[in-house]
Amino acid sequence: MNKRIRNIGVIIVCLTVIIYWVYKGAYNDVENTNPNNNTENTANLMFRILEKDIPLQDLNSMIGDSTIKYDNDSTSFINILRHQEKIDVSIDKIAPLSTSEFLSMSYKKTTFNNYKTYLKNNNNFNNWDSIYKMLNSDYNFNLSELANYIKEVGFFTTNNTTYYYLKTNEPHNVSSILNHINDSTETYITEKRNYYKTNLDNLFQLLADKLFTENNNYYLSTSDYFIFSSDTTQLYDLYLSLDTGNILENNPVYSDYKRYQSAKYGLHYYSDITSSEDSNNTIISYQLRDENTMVSTHLKILKFEKKQDIPIDSILIDTITTDTLTQNILVNSLLKDTTITDTLTQKELGEIRYTLVKGETFRKASLKLKLKLEKNNYDYNKVKTDHVFFVTDNGTTKLNWNTAIKRYLDKKQPKEGDYFFMKKFFY
């Protein structure tokens, strides 16, 4: 009897052990699989957000904190964040008030080296390295040296224009390095700002390609920032914002967002996705930071009572008024600061016209036209496409804006006497 009971006990113990190990094995399979899937999905989330490739309702289900494990083979782009420093959001000092999206990422030489490792492990290094060596041999430009002085990189978007920027604690050294790739024929010297064009249009792709997809090779510098765009007209728009204090930190929607940013992160992403039909302002806030063996992420969808829409132009005028300047004084000051001679003339009451002088490029003339339009209370970006024409061949050929851009912008040289004109209209 005792032997029988003992045998039954042994059988029960054996079955228990078997069941436990079967369960443990199944649990480990799940445990080893799910985090990897979750890591992959979370790592890709940043790029899906940037590409506007994820519905808001899906984002709502992901709100909160998460982690992304670094992969051992460093094939994931997220691995460039290893040993990344944490930063506060400071882009509001340079981004225009109407900025709808920005990304700020801490960057240093370690980030640069992590990025090279990522390229090598994805078999993309050779092409990058050939460009790196060409820049060194042809221009004596050392990208690795530049990375030594970078503290932050990012972008901001306003009115469908995207600017790239880098921040540094040593602007003089960065300026000296960039000077190696500057195009001396496309440098615009003014009393307050210098505009430069580089012979390299993909600088930011060489620093972190998946975050920067556009080619921007014109830039200006202000304090610790070097800001890049695709042409000088966009830089001039930015200059106006900086010169008048018409910047993001004064945007009430952004101020609401800033109140909810407490902890420091290595990467900050902001996107105002509010539409005109919405009753609330809606902001996507996504942040990442290095945590030794993984990346910690924090996603929030912020909703605030919608602010009354304030036209940007009226804010600009209010800013000028508080500085005891009138709009005309500002325009005259800008004309002086940019050493542009006001040869803009109004031929008749109902028309705004600017005639090009000998040797003047289409680009430079369009900047002067922009000043004239703004002096007459027209928004250059809103009226140029449908209302501005370019007249050539002694007045016999009339081109609309888009056709003129394709034919003349940085291509064909206009002739002396060609002119822009726009008939005035109620606006």
Short mmCIF file of C-alpha atoms in Angstrom, two decimals:
data_model
loop_
_atom_site.label_atom_id
_atom_site.label_comp_id
_atom_site.label_asym_id
_atom_site.label_seq_id
_atom_site.Cartn_x
_atom_site.Cartn_y
_atom_site.Cartn_z
CA MET A 1 0.00 0.00 0.00
CA ASN A 2 2.75 2.41 0.98
CA LYS A 3 4.66 1.46 -2.15
CA ARG A 4 1.62 2.16 -4.29
CA ILE A 5 1.11 5.57 -2.69
CA ARG A 6 4.77 6.33 -3.15
CA ASN A 7 4.59 5.43 -6.86
CA ILE A 8 1.55 7.64 -7.33
CA GLY A 9 3.40 10.49 -5.62
CA VAL A 10 6.38 10.04 -7.93
CA ILE A 11 4.07 10.09 -10.97
CA ILE A 12 2.38 13.29 -9.75
CA VAL A 13 5.74 14.99 -9.18
CA CYS A 14 6.95 13.93 -12.62
CA LEU A 15 3.79 15.19 -14.31
CA THR A 16 4.06 18.46 -12.40
CA VAL A 17 7.65 18.92 -13.52
CA ILE A 18 6.75 18.11 -17.14
CA ILE A 19 3.80 20.52 -17.13
CA TYR A 20 5.98 23.23 -15.58
CA TRP A 21 8.70 22.90 -18.20
CA VAL A 22 6.21 22.77 -21.07
CA TYR A 23 4.57 25.93 -19.70
CA LYS A 24 7.94 27.59 -19.08
CA GLY A 25 9.11 26.81 -22.58
CA ALA A 26 5.94 28.20 -24.12
CA TYR A 27 6.15 31.29 -21.92
CA ASN A 28 9.76 31.87 -22.92
CA ASP A 29 8.83 31.56 -26.59
CA VAL A 30 6.21 34.25 -26.14
CA GLU A 31 8.51 36.35 -24.00
CA ASN A 32 11.32 36.13 -26.52
CA THR A 33 9.06 36.93 -29.45
CA ASN A 34 6.75 39.70 -28.30
CA PRO A 35 9.32 42.19 -27.07
CA ASN A 36 11.21 41.93 -30.32
CA ASN A 37 8.05 42.57 -32.31
CA ASN A 38 7.15 45.39 -29.95
CA THR A 39 10.66 46.81 -30.22
CA GLU A 40 10.50 46.74 -34.00
CA ASN A 41 7.08 48.37 -34.08
CA THR A 42 8.10 51.03 -31.57
CA ALA A 43 11.36 51.75 -33.38
CA ASN A 44 9.48 52.27 -36.64
CA LEU A 45 6.88 54.45 -34.96
CA MET A 46 9.08 57.52 -35.14
CA PHE A 47 9.39 57.26 -38.92
CA ARG A 48 5.71 56.47 -39.41
CA ILE A 49 4.88 59.62 -37.49
CA LEU A 50 7.34 61.66 -39.57
CA GLU A 51 5.89 60.24 -42.78
CA LYS A 52 2.31 60.89 -41.57
CA ASP A 53 1.75 57.19 -42.11
CA ILE A 54 -0.26 56.35 -38.99
CA PRO A 55 -3.87 57.31 -38.17
CA LEU A 56 -4.52 59.35 -35.05
CA GLN A 57 -6.73 56.63 -33.58
CA ASP A 58 -3.80 54.20 -33.80
CA LEU A 59 -1.53 56.70 -32.08
CA ASN A 60 -4.08 57.11 -29.31
CA SER A 61 -3.72 53.41 -28.49
CA MET A 62 0.05 53.85 -28.07
CA ILE A 63 0.01 56.81 -25.69
CA GLY A 64 2.36 56.51 -22.73
CA ASP A 65 5.84 55.22 -22.00
CA SER A 66 7.61 52.42 -23.84
CA THR A 67 11.11 51.09 -24.43
CA ILE A 68 13.11 50.04 -27.47
CA LYS A 69 15.95 47.57 -26.95
CA TYR A 70 19.09 48.25 -28.92
CA ASP A 71 19.75 45.38 -31.32
CA ASN A 72 23.10 43.64 -31.02
CA ASP A 73 23.97 43.97 -34.71
CA SER A 74 23.18 47.72 -34.82
CA THR A 75 21.07 47.44 -37.97
CA SER A 76 18.27 49.60 -36.59
CA PHE A 77 18.51 53.36 -37.08
CA ILE A 78 17.46 53.80 -33.46
CA ASN A 79 20.95 52.60 -32.48
CA ILE A 80 22.46 55.97 -33.37
CA LEU A 81 20.93 57.22 -30.09
CA ARG A 82 23.36 55.15 -27.98
CA HIS A 83 25.11 57.30 -25.35
CA GLN A 84 23.11 60.30 -26.49
CA GLU A 85 22.96 63.39 -24.28
CA LYS A 86 19.65 64.83 -23.10
CA ILE A 87 18.55 68.31 -24.17
CA ASP A 88 15.82 70.84 -23.46
CA VAL A 89 13.68 72.16 -26.29
CA SER A 90 15.22 75.45 -27.42
CA ILE A 91 14.21 75.59 -31.06
CA ASP A 92 11.45 78.06 -30.15
CA LYS A 93 14.12 80.80 -30.20
CA ILE A 94 14.67 80.46 -33.96
CA ALA A 95 11.58 78.77 -35.46
CA PRO A 96 8.91 81.15 -36.81
CA LEU A 97 5.71 81.68 -34.87
CA SER A 98 3.67 79.72 -37.43
CA THR A 99 5.83 76.57 -37.10
CA SER A 100 3.60 73.49 -37.27
CA GLU A 101 6.21 70.75 -36.86
CA PHE A 102 9.72 70.36 -35.54
CA LEU A 103 12.25 67.72 -34.53
CA SER A 104 15.24 68.41 -32.27
CA MET A 105 17.86 65.72 -31.66
CA SER A 106 20.98 65.80 -29.52
CA TYR A 107 24.01 65.11 -31.70
CA LYS A 108 27.73 64.67 -31.07
CA LYS A 109 30.74 62.79 -32.41
CA THR A 110 29.46 59.57 -30.80
CA THR A 111 26.19 59.94 -32.71
CA PHE A 112 28.15 60.41 -35.92
CA ASN A 113 30.15 57.23 -35.27
CA ASN A 114 26.98 55.32 -34.36
CA TYR A 115 25.50 56.42 -37.67
CA LYS A 116 28.52 55.12 -39.58
CA THR A 117 28.18 51.77 -37.78
CA TYR A 118 24.50 51.67 -38.74
CA LEU A 119 25.43 52.27 -42.39
CA LYS A 120 28.10 49.55 -42.34
CA ASN A 121 25.76 46.98 -40.84
CA ASN A 122 23.15 47.74 -43.50
CA ASN A 123 25.66 47.59 -46.38
CA ASN A 124 25.20 51.30 -47.14
CA PHE A 125 28.56 52.58 -45.97
CA ASN A 126 30.53 52.46 -49.24
CA ASN A 127 28.41 55.05 -51.03
CA TRP A 128 28.47 57.33 -47.98
CA ASP A 129 32.23 56.89 -47.63
CA SER A 130 32.87 57.76 -51.27
CA ILE A 131 31.06 61.09 -50.79
CA TYR A 132 32.95 61.65 -47.55
CA LYS A 133 36.31 61.13 -49.29
CA MET A 134 35.33 63.23 -52.30
CA LEU A 135 34.45 66.18 -50.04
CA ASN A 136 37.79 65.79 -48.31
CA SER A 137 39.83 65.64 -51.51
CA ASP A 138 37.93 68.20 -53.61
CA TYR A 139 37.05 70.78 -50.95
CA ASN A 140 39.26 69.93 -47.97
CA PHE A 141 35.99 69.53 -46.08
CA ASN A 142 36.10 67.12 -43.14
CA LEU A 143 32.64 65.95 -42.10
CA SER A 144 34.03 64.16 -39.06
CA GLU A 145 35.60 67.40 -37.86
CA LEU A 146 32.27 69.18 -38.25
CA ALA A 147 30.59 66.49 -36.13
CA ASN A 148 32.99 67.35 -33.30
CA TYR A 149 31.31 70.73 -32.91
CA ILE A 150 27.66 69.81 -33.40
CA LYS A 151 25.44 69.69 -30.31
CA GLU A 152 22.02 69.37 -31.90
CA VAL A 153 20.42 68.83 -35.31
CA GLY A 154 16.83 69.01 -36.44
CA PHE A 155 14.22 70.60 -38.66
CA PHE A 156 11.16 72.82 -38.43
CA THR A 157 8.32 73.35 -40.89
CA THR A 158 6.29 76.51 -41.39
CA ASN A 159 3.91 77.37 -44.24
CA ASN A 160 4.97 74.25 -46.17
CA THR A 161 8.64 75.23 -45.99
CA THR A 162 11.05 72.94 -44.13
CA TYR A 163 14.27 74.30 -42.66
CA TYR A 164 17.13 72.14 -41.37
CA TYR A 165 19.40 73.37 -38.62
CA LEU A 166 22.41 72.48 -36.55
CA LYS A 167 23.31 73.98 -33.19
CA THR A 168 26.82 74.37 -31.83
CA ASN A 169 28.71 75.86 -28.91
CA GLU A 170 31.49 76.89 -31.27
CA PRO A 171 29.92 78.77 -34.20
CA HIS A 172 33.25 80.23 -35.32
CA ASN A 173 34.73 76.76 -35.87
CA VAL A 174 31.61 75.53 -37.66
CA SER A 175 31.63 78.60 -39.89
CA SER A 176 35.28 77.99 -40.78
CA ILE A 177 34.59 74.35 -41.67
CA LEU A 178 31.53 75.17 -43.78
CA ASN A 179 33.53 77.82 -45.58
CA HIS A 180 35.38 75.02 -47.37
CA ILE A 181 32.21 74.02 -49.24
CA ASN A 182 30.71 77.49 -49.68
CA ASP A 183 29.99 78.60 -53.24
CA SER A 184 31.71 82.00 -53.39
CA THR A 185 29.59 83.07 -56.37
CA GLU A 186 26.39 82.67 -54.36
CA THR A 187 27.21 84.58 -51.17
CA TYR A 188 24.92 87.46 -50.21
CA ILE A 189 26.43 89.95 -47.79
CA THR A 190 24.15 92.24 -45.80
CA GLU A 191 24.64 94.39 -42.74
CA LYS A 192 22.71 92.05 -40.44
CA ARG A 193 22.79 88.65 -42.13
CA ASN A 194 25.03 86.79 -44.54
CA TYR A 195 23.43 84.19 -46.80
CA TYR A 196 25.58 81.38 -48.14
CA LYS A 197 25.21 78.59 -50.66
CA THR A 198 27.17 75.36 -50.28
CA ASN A 199 28.38 73.06 -53.03
CA LEU A 200 26.85 70.20 -51.05
CA ASP A 201 23.06 69.88 -51.00
CA ASN A 202 22.78 66.74 -48.84
CA LEU A 203 24.84 67.67 -45.77
CA PHE A 204 22.14 66.57 -43.33
CA GLN A 205 21.54 63.25 -45.08
CA LEU A 206 25.23 62.53 -44.44
CA LEU A 207 24.64 63.11 -40.72
CA ALA A 208 21.39 61.15 -40.27
CA ASP A 209 19.69 60.23 -43.51
CA LYS A 210 16.34 58.88 -42.32
CA LEU A 211 15.49 62.12 -40.52
CA PHE A 212 16.45 64.42 -43.40
CA THR A 213 15.15 63.72 -46.88
CA GLU A 214 15.22 67.13 -48.62
CA ASN A 215 18.12 68.95 -50.24
CA ASN A 216 18.87 72.28 -48.56
CA ASN A 217 22.10 74.06 -49.45
CA TYR A 218 21.46 77.74 -48.66
CA TYR A 219 22.06 78.83 -45.09
CA LEU A 220 22.41 81.67 -42.65
CA SER A 221 23.81 81.71 -39.13
CA THR A 222 22.37 83.34 -36.04
CA SER A 223 23.99 83.01 -32.63
CA ASP A 224 24.64 79.26 -32.11
CA TYR A 225 22.46 78.10 -35.02
CA PHE A 226 23.14 77.41 -38.70
CA ILE A 227 19.82 77.23 -40.56
CA PHE A 228 19.49 75.71 -44.04
CA SER A 229 16.79 75.99 -46.71
CA SER A 230 16.38 75.46 -50.44
CA ASP A 231 16.70 79.13 -51.47
CA THR A 232 17.43 82.63 -50.18
CA THR A 233 13.80 83.71 -50.38
CA GLN A 234 12.96 81.21 -47.63
CA LEU A 235 15.94 82.42 -45.60
CA TYR A 236 14.76 85.99 -45.99
CA ASP A 237 11.32 85.00 -44.65
CA LEU A 238 13.07 83.46 -41.67
CA TYR A 239 15.20 86.56 -41.22
CA LEU A 240 12.04 88.68 -40.99
CA SER A 241 10.71 86.41 -38.24
CA LEU A 242 13.95 86.59 -36.29
CA ASP A 243 14.35 90.32 -36.75
CA THR A 244 10.85 91.10 -35.48
CA GLY A 245 10.68 88.52 -32.70
CA ASN A 246 7.91 86.73 -34.58
CA ILE A 247 9.06 83.34 -33.24
CA LEU A 248 7.58 80.11 -31.91
CA GLU A 249 8.04 80.86 -28.22
CA ASN A 250 5.35 83.56 -28.63
CA ASN A 251 2.82 81.10 -30.07
CA PRO A 252 0.12 80.42 -27.41
CA VAL A 253 -0.47 76.86 -28.67
CA TYR A 254 3.22 76.06 -28.37
CA SER A 255 3.24 77.61 -24.88
CA ASP A 256 0.53 75.13 -23.85
CA TYR A 257 2.66 72.28 -25.23
CA LYS A 258 5.78 73.52 -23.44
CA ARG A 259 4.05 73.39 -20.05
CA TYR A 260 3.72 69.61 -20.41
CA GLN A 261 7.41 69.01 -21.20
CA SER A 262 9.16 68.27 -17.92
CA ALA A 263 11.81 65.55 -18.25
CA LYS A 264 14.78 65.93 -20.56
CA TYR A 265 15.03 63.73 -23.65
CA GLY A 266 17.55 63.28 -26.43
CA LEU A 267 14.97 63.69 -29.19
CA HIS A 268 11.88 65.90 -29.19
CA TYR A 269 9.18 65.82 -31.88
CA TYR A 270 6.27 68.27 -32.08
CA SER A 271 3.45 68.35 -34.60
CA ASP A 272 0.41 70.62 -34.56
CA ILE A 273 -2.17 68.62 -36.53
CA THR A 274 -5.10 70.95 -35.80
CA SER A 275 -7.45 71.48 -38.74
CA SER A 276 -9.72 74.47 -39.26
CA GLU A 277 -12.77 72.34 -38.41
CA ASP A 278 -11.41 71.15 -35.05
CA SER A 279 -12.77 72.61 -31.84
CA ASN A 280 -9.47 71.92 -30.03
CA ASN A 281 -5.81 72.34 -30.82
CA THR A 282 -4.22 68.89 -31.16
CA ILE A 283 -0.49 68.37 -30.68
CA ILE A 284 1.52 65.16 -31.13
CA SER A 285 4.45 65.04 -28.71
CA TYR A 286 6.97 62.21 -29.08
CA GLN A 287 10.21 62.02 -27.11
CA LEU A 288 13.09 59.52 -26.93
CA ARG A 289 16.17 59.21 -24.73
CA ASP A 290 19.05 56.80 -24.27
CA GLU A 291 18.90 54.48 -21.23
CA ASN A 292 22.17 52.52 -21.66
CA THR A 293 20.78 49.27 -23.09
CA MET A 294 17.59 50.68 -24.53
CA VAL A 295 15.72 53.79 -25.61
CA SER A 296 12.92 55.15 -23.45
CA THR A 297 10.04 56.74 -25.37
CA HIS A 298 7.12 58.91 -24.34
CA LEU A 299 4.14 59.61 -26.60
CA LYS A 300 1.40 62.13 -25.84
CA ILE A 301 -1.55 63.49 -27.77
CA LEU A 302 -2.25 66.90 -26.25
CA LYS A 303 -5.54 68.69 -26.70
CA PHE A 304 -6.13 72.30 -25.68
CA GLU A 305 -8.97 74.71 -26.08
CA LYS A 306 -8.57 76.17 -29.53
CA LYS A 307 -7.00 79.58 -29.64
CA GLN A 308 -8.58 82.28 -31.74
CA ASP A 309 -6.86 82.31 -35.09
CA ILE A 310 -4.56 85.31 -35.32
CA PRO A 311 -3.19 86.23 -38.75
CA ILE A 312 0.59 86.13 -38.74
CA ASP A 313 0.76 89.54 -40.44
CA SER A 314 -1.21 91.18 -37.63
CA ILE A 315 1.09 89.65 -35.03
CA LEU A 316 4.04 91.03 -36.96
CA ILE A 317 2.51 94.52 -36.96
CA ASP A 318 1.72 94.27 -33.24
CA THR A 319 5.33 93.30 -32.56
CA ILE A 320 6.61 96.24 -34.54
CA THR A 321 4.23 98.62 -32.78
CA THR A 322 5.43 97.56 -29.34
CA ASP A 323 8.95 98.36 -30.49
CA THR A 324 7.75 101.88 -31.45
CA LEU A 325 8.23 101.15 -35.13
CA THR A 326 5.70 101.53 -37.90
CA GLN A 327 5.49 99.05 -40.72
CA ASN A 328 6.99 101.56 -43.15
CA ILE A 329 9.96 102.18 -40.87
CA LEU A 330 10.57 98.44 -40.70
CA VAL A 331 10.53 98.09 -44.48
CA ASN A 332 12.90 101.04 -44.91
CA SER A 333 15.18 99.54 -42.27
CA LEU A 334 15.19 96.18 -44.02
CA LEU A 335 15.97 97.82 -47.33
CA LYS A 336 18.95 99.52 -45.75
CA ASP A 337 20.08 96.42 -43.88
CA THR A 338 20.06 94.30 -47.00
CA THR A 339 21.74 96.96 -49.14
CA ILE A 340 18.94 96.65 -51.68
CA THR A 341 18.32 99.81 -53.70
CA ASP A 342 14.64 100.54 -53.99
CA THR A 343 14.28 100.76 -57.77
CA LEU A 344 10.79 99.34 -57.39
CA THR A 345 8.30 101.68 -58.99
CA GLN A 346 4.58 101.78 -59.28
CA LYS A 347 3.79 102.74 -62.86
CA GLU A 348 0.17 103.49 -62.17
CA LEU A 349 -2.29 103.46 -59.35
CA GLY A 350 -3.61 99.96 -60.04
CA GLU A 351 -0.32 98.17 -60.64
CA ILE A 352 2.85 97.11 -58.84
CA ARG A 353 5.87 96.75 -61.08
CA TYR A 354 9.57 96.04 -60.75
CA THR A 355 11.98 96.33 -63.69
CA LEU A 356 15.24 94.39 -63.65
CA VAL A 357 18.53 96.24 -64.01
CA LYS A 358 21.49 95.03 -66.06
CA GLY A 359 22.99 91.75 -64.79
CA GLU A 360 20.31 91.20 -62.14
CA THR A 361 19.26 87.59 -61.60
CA PHE A 362 15.69 86.39 -61.40
CA ARG A 363 16.25 85.31 -57.79
CA LYS A 364 17.56 88.69 -56.62
CA ALA A 365 14.80 90.52 -58.45
CA SER A 366 12.13 88.34 -56.85
CA LEU A 367 13.45 89.29 -53.40
CA LYS A 368 13.01 92.96 -54.24
CA LEU A 369 9.55 92.27 -55.61
CA LYS A 370 8.71 90.54 -52.32
CA LEU A 371 9.62 93.68 -50.37
CA LYS A 372 7.47 95.82 -52.65
CA LEU A 373 4.48 93.52 -52.31
CA GLU A 374 4.80 93.43 -48.53
CA LYS A 375 5.12 97.21 -48.41
CA ASN A 376 1.74 97.30 -50.15
CA ASN A 377 0.28 94.80 -47.65
CA TYR A 378 0.30 91.77 -49.97
CA ASP A 379 1.58 88.38 -48.85
CA TYR A 380 4.22 87.44 -51.43
CA ASN A 381 3.73 83.68 -50.97
CA LYS A 382 -0.04 83.91 -51.36
CA VAL A 383 -0.28 86.20 -54.40
CA LYS A 384 2.75 85.36 -56.53
CA THR A 385 1.38 82.21 -58.20
CA ASP A 386 -1.98 83.56 -59.35
CA HIS A 387 -1.38 87.31 -59.64
CA VAL A 388 2.27 88.03 -60.48
CA PHE A 389 3.52 87.88 -64.09
CA PHE A 390 6.97 88.19 -65.61
CA VAL A 391 7.16 90.18 -68.85
CA THR A 392 10.09 89.69 -71.24
CA ASP A 393 11.19 90.42 -74.83
CA ASN A 394 10.46 94.16 -74.69
CA GLY A 395 6.97 93.59 -73.36
CA THR A 396 5.89 91.05 -75.97
CA THR A 397 6.00 87.89 -73.81
CA LYS A 398 3.97 87.51 -70.61
CA LEU A 399 4.78 84.51 -68.39
CA ASN A 400 2.85 83.30 -65.37
CA TRP A 401 4.78 82.73 -62.16
CA ASN A 402 5.31 78.97 -62.44
CA THR A 403 6.49 79.18 -66.04
CA ALA A 404 8.89 82.00 -65.19
CA ILE A 405 10.32 80.00 -62.27
CA LYS A 406 10.98 76.97 -64.47
CA ARG A 407 12.62 79.08 -67.16
CA TYR A 408 14.64 81.61 -65.20
CA LEU A 409 15.22 80.65 -61.53
CA ASP A 410 18.94 79.76 -61.30
CA LYS A 411 18.85 78.93 -65.02
CA LYS A 412 18.42 81.47 -67.81
CA GLN A 413 19.62 85.04 -67.21
CA PRO A 414 16.82 87.63 -67.66
CA LYS A 415 17.49 90.75 -69.73
CA GLU A 416 17.70 94.33 -68.58
CA GLY A 417 14.20 95.78 -68.89
CA ASP A 418 12.32 92.55 -68.16
CA TYR A 419 9.87 93.17 -65.34
CA PHE A 420 7.47 91.71 -62.80
CA PHE A 421 4.03 93.19 -62.50
CA MET A 422 0.84 92.62 -60.57
CA LYS A 423 -2.46 94.42 -60.85
CA LYS A 424 -3.69 95.53 -57.46
CA PHE A 425 -6.80 93.88 -56.11
CA PHE A 426 -8.83 93.85 -52.92
CA TYR A 427 -7.05 91.48 -50.54
#
